GROMACS .gro file of C-alpha atoms in nm:
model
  154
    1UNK     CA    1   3.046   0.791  -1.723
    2UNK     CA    2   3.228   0.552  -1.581
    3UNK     CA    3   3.215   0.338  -1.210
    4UNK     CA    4   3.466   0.328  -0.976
    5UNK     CA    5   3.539  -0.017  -0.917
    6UNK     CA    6   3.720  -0.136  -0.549
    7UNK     CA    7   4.003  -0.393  -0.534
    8UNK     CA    8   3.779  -0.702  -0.629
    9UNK     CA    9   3.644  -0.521  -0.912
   10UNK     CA   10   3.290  -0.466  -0.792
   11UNK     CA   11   3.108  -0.143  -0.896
   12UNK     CA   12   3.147   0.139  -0.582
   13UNK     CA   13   2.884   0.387  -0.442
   14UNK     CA   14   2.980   0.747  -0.526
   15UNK     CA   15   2.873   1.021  -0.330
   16UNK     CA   16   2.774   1.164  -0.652
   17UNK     CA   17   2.437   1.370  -0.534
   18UNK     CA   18   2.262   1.370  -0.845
   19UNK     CA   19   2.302   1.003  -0.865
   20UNK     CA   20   2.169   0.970  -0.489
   21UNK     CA   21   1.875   1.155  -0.608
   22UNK     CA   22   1.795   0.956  -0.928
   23UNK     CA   23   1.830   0.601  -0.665
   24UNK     CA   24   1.599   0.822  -0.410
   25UNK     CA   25   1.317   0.827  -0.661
   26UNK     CA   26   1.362   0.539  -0.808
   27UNK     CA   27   1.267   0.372  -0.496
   28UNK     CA   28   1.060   0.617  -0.422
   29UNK     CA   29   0.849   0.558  -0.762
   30UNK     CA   30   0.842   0.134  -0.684
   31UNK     CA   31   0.687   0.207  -0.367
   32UNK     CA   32   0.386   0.400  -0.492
   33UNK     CA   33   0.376   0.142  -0.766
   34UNK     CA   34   0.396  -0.160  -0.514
   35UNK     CA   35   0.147   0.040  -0.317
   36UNK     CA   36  -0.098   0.052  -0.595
   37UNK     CA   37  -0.080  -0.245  -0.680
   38UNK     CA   38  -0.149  -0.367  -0.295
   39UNK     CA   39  -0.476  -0.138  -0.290
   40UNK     CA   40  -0.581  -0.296  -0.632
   41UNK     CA   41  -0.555  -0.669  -0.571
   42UNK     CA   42  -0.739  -0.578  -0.210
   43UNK     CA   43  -1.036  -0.417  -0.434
   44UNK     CA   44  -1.323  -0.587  -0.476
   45UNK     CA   45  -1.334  -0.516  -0.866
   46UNK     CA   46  -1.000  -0.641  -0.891
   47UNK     CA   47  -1.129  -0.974  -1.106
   48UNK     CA   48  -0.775  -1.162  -1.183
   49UNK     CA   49  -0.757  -1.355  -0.865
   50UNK     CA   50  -1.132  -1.444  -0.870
   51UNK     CA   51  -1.068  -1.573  -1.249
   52UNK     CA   52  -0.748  -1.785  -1.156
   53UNK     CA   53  -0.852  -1.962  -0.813
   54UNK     CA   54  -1.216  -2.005  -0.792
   55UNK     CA   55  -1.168  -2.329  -0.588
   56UNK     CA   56  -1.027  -2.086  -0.325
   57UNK     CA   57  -1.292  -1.927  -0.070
   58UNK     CA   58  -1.278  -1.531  -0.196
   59UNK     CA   59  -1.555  -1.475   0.076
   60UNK     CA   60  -1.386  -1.188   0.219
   61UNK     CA   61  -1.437  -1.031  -0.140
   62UNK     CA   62  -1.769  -0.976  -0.019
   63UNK     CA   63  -1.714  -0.759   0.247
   64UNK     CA   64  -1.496  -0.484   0.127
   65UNK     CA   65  -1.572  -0.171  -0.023
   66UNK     CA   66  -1.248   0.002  -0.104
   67UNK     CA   67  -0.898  -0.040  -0.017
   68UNK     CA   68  -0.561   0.188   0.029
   69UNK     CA   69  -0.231   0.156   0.038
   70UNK     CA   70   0.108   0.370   0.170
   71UNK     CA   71   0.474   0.294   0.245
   72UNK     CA   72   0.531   0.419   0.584
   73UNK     CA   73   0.910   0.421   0.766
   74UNK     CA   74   1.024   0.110   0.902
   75UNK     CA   75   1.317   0.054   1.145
   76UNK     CA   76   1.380  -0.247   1.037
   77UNK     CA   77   1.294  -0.298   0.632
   78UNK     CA   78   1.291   0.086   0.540
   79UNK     CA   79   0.932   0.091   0.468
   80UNK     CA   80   0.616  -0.122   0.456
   81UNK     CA   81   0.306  -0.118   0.360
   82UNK     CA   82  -0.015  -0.026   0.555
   83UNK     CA   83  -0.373  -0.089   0.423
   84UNK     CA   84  -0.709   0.120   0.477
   85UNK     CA   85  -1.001  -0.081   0.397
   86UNK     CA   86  -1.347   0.028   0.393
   87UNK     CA   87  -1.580  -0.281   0.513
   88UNK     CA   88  -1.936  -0.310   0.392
   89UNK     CA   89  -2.202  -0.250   0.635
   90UNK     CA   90  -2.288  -0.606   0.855
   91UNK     CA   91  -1.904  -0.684   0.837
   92UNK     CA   92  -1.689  -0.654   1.156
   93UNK     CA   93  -1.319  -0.583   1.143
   94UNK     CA   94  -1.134  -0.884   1.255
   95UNK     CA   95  -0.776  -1.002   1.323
   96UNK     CA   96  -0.899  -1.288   1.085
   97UNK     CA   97  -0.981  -1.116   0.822
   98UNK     CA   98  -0.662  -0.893   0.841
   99UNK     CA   99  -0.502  -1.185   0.802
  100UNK     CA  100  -0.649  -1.332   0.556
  101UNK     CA  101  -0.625  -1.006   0.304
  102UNK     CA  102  -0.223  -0.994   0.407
  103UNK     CA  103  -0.208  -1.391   0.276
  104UNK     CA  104  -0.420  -1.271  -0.025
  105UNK     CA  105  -0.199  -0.994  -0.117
  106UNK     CA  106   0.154  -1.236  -0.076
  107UNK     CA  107  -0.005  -1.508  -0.266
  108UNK     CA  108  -0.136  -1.271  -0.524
  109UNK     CA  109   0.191  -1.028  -0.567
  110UNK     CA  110   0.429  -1.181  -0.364
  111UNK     CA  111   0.576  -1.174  -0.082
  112UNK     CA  112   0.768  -0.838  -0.061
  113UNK     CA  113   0.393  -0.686  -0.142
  114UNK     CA  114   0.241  -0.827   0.233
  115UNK     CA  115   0.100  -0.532   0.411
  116UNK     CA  116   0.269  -0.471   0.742
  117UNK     CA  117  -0.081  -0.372   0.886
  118UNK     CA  118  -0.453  -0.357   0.775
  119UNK     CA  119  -0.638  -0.077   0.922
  120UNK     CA  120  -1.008  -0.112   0.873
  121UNK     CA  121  -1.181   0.270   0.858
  122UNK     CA  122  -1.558   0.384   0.778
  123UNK     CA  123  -1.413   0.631   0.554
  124UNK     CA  124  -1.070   0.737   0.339
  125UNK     CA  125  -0.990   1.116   0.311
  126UNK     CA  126  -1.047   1.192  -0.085
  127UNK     CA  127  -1.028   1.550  -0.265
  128UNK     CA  128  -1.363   1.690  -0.424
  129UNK     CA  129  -1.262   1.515  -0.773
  130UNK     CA  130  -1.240   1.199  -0.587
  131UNK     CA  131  -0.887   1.096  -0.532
  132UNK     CA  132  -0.753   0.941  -0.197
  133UNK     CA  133  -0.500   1.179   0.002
  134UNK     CA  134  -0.280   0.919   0.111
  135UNK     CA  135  -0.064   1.221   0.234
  136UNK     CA  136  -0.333   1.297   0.502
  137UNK     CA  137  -0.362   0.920   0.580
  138UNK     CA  138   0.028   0.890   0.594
  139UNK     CA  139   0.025   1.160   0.835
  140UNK     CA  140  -0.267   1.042   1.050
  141UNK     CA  141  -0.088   0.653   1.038
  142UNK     CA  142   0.206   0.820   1.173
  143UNK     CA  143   0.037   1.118   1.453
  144UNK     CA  144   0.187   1.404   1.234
  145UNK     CA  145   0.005   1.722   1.151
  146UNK     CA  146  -0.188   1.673   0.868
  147UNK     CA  147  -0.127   2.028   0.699
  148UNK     CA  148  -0.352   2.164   0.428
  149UNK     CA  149  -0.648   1.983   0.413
  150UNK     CA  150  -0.841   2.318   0.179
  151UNK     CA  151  -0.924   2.006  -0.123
  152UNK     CA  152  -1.095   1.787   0.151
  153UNK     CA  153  -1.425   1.657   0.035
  154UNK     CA  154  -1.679   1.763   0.309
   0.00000   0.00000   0.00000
């Protein structure tokens, strides 16, 4: 099918709803890929970074156990990133550290990667087989009901 194309000969948004749709989850798709990606390179057995800077101080590599990621709205940029990370036990949360893992993730990913927030938690919400439910952390980031929560681990 063919664009429309304005006076000036550049390609035109349609209203064209299927096409709106395919757009919606394409985005929709790079944000849960972006937000893997974040969670990875914040894990501690994420290895790449430690194998291409090990002049750099990975210190704070030490005191994570597991990290999360979700897109949550944003006024502003549409959506951004917040982080859950689980710290090992004799590590305090700090506006340091939170730091310091946002500069980790630009420098590792890039910029457009940079969590908007790191939340440090004791524990993530996971089903019986293990996965995270980033839709109950989505809703609990954003005081929203959190809905069925039957495939909780206990």
């Amino acid at each position: 099918p063919s664009v429309p194309l304005d006076d000036d000969g550049v390609p035109m948004l349609t209203a064209d709803p299927s096409a709106l749709q395919d757009v919606t989850e394409s985005i929709r798709a790079t944000l849960q890929n972006v937000n893997r990606i974040v969670a990875d390179a914040l894990d501690p057995g994420y290895q790449e970074a430690a194998a291409r800077g090990p002049h750099r101080p990975l210190d704070w590599r030490h005191s994570l156990v597991f990290a999360a990621a979700i897109g949550l709205p944003d006024e502003v940029k549409g959506n951004v990133i917040h982080t859950f990370v689980i710290l090992k036990r004799g590590f305090s949360p700090s506006q340091e550290l939170s730091e310091e893992l946002i500069q980790h993730v630009g420098h590792e990913i890039g910029p457009i990667a940079k969590p908007a927030r790191v939340e440090f938690v004791d524990a993530l919400p996971k089903t019986r087989s293990g996965k995270i439910m980033r839709r109950l952390l989505k809703a609990r980031a954003q005081g929203l009901p959190e809905g069925d929560t039957s495939t909780l681990e206990e």
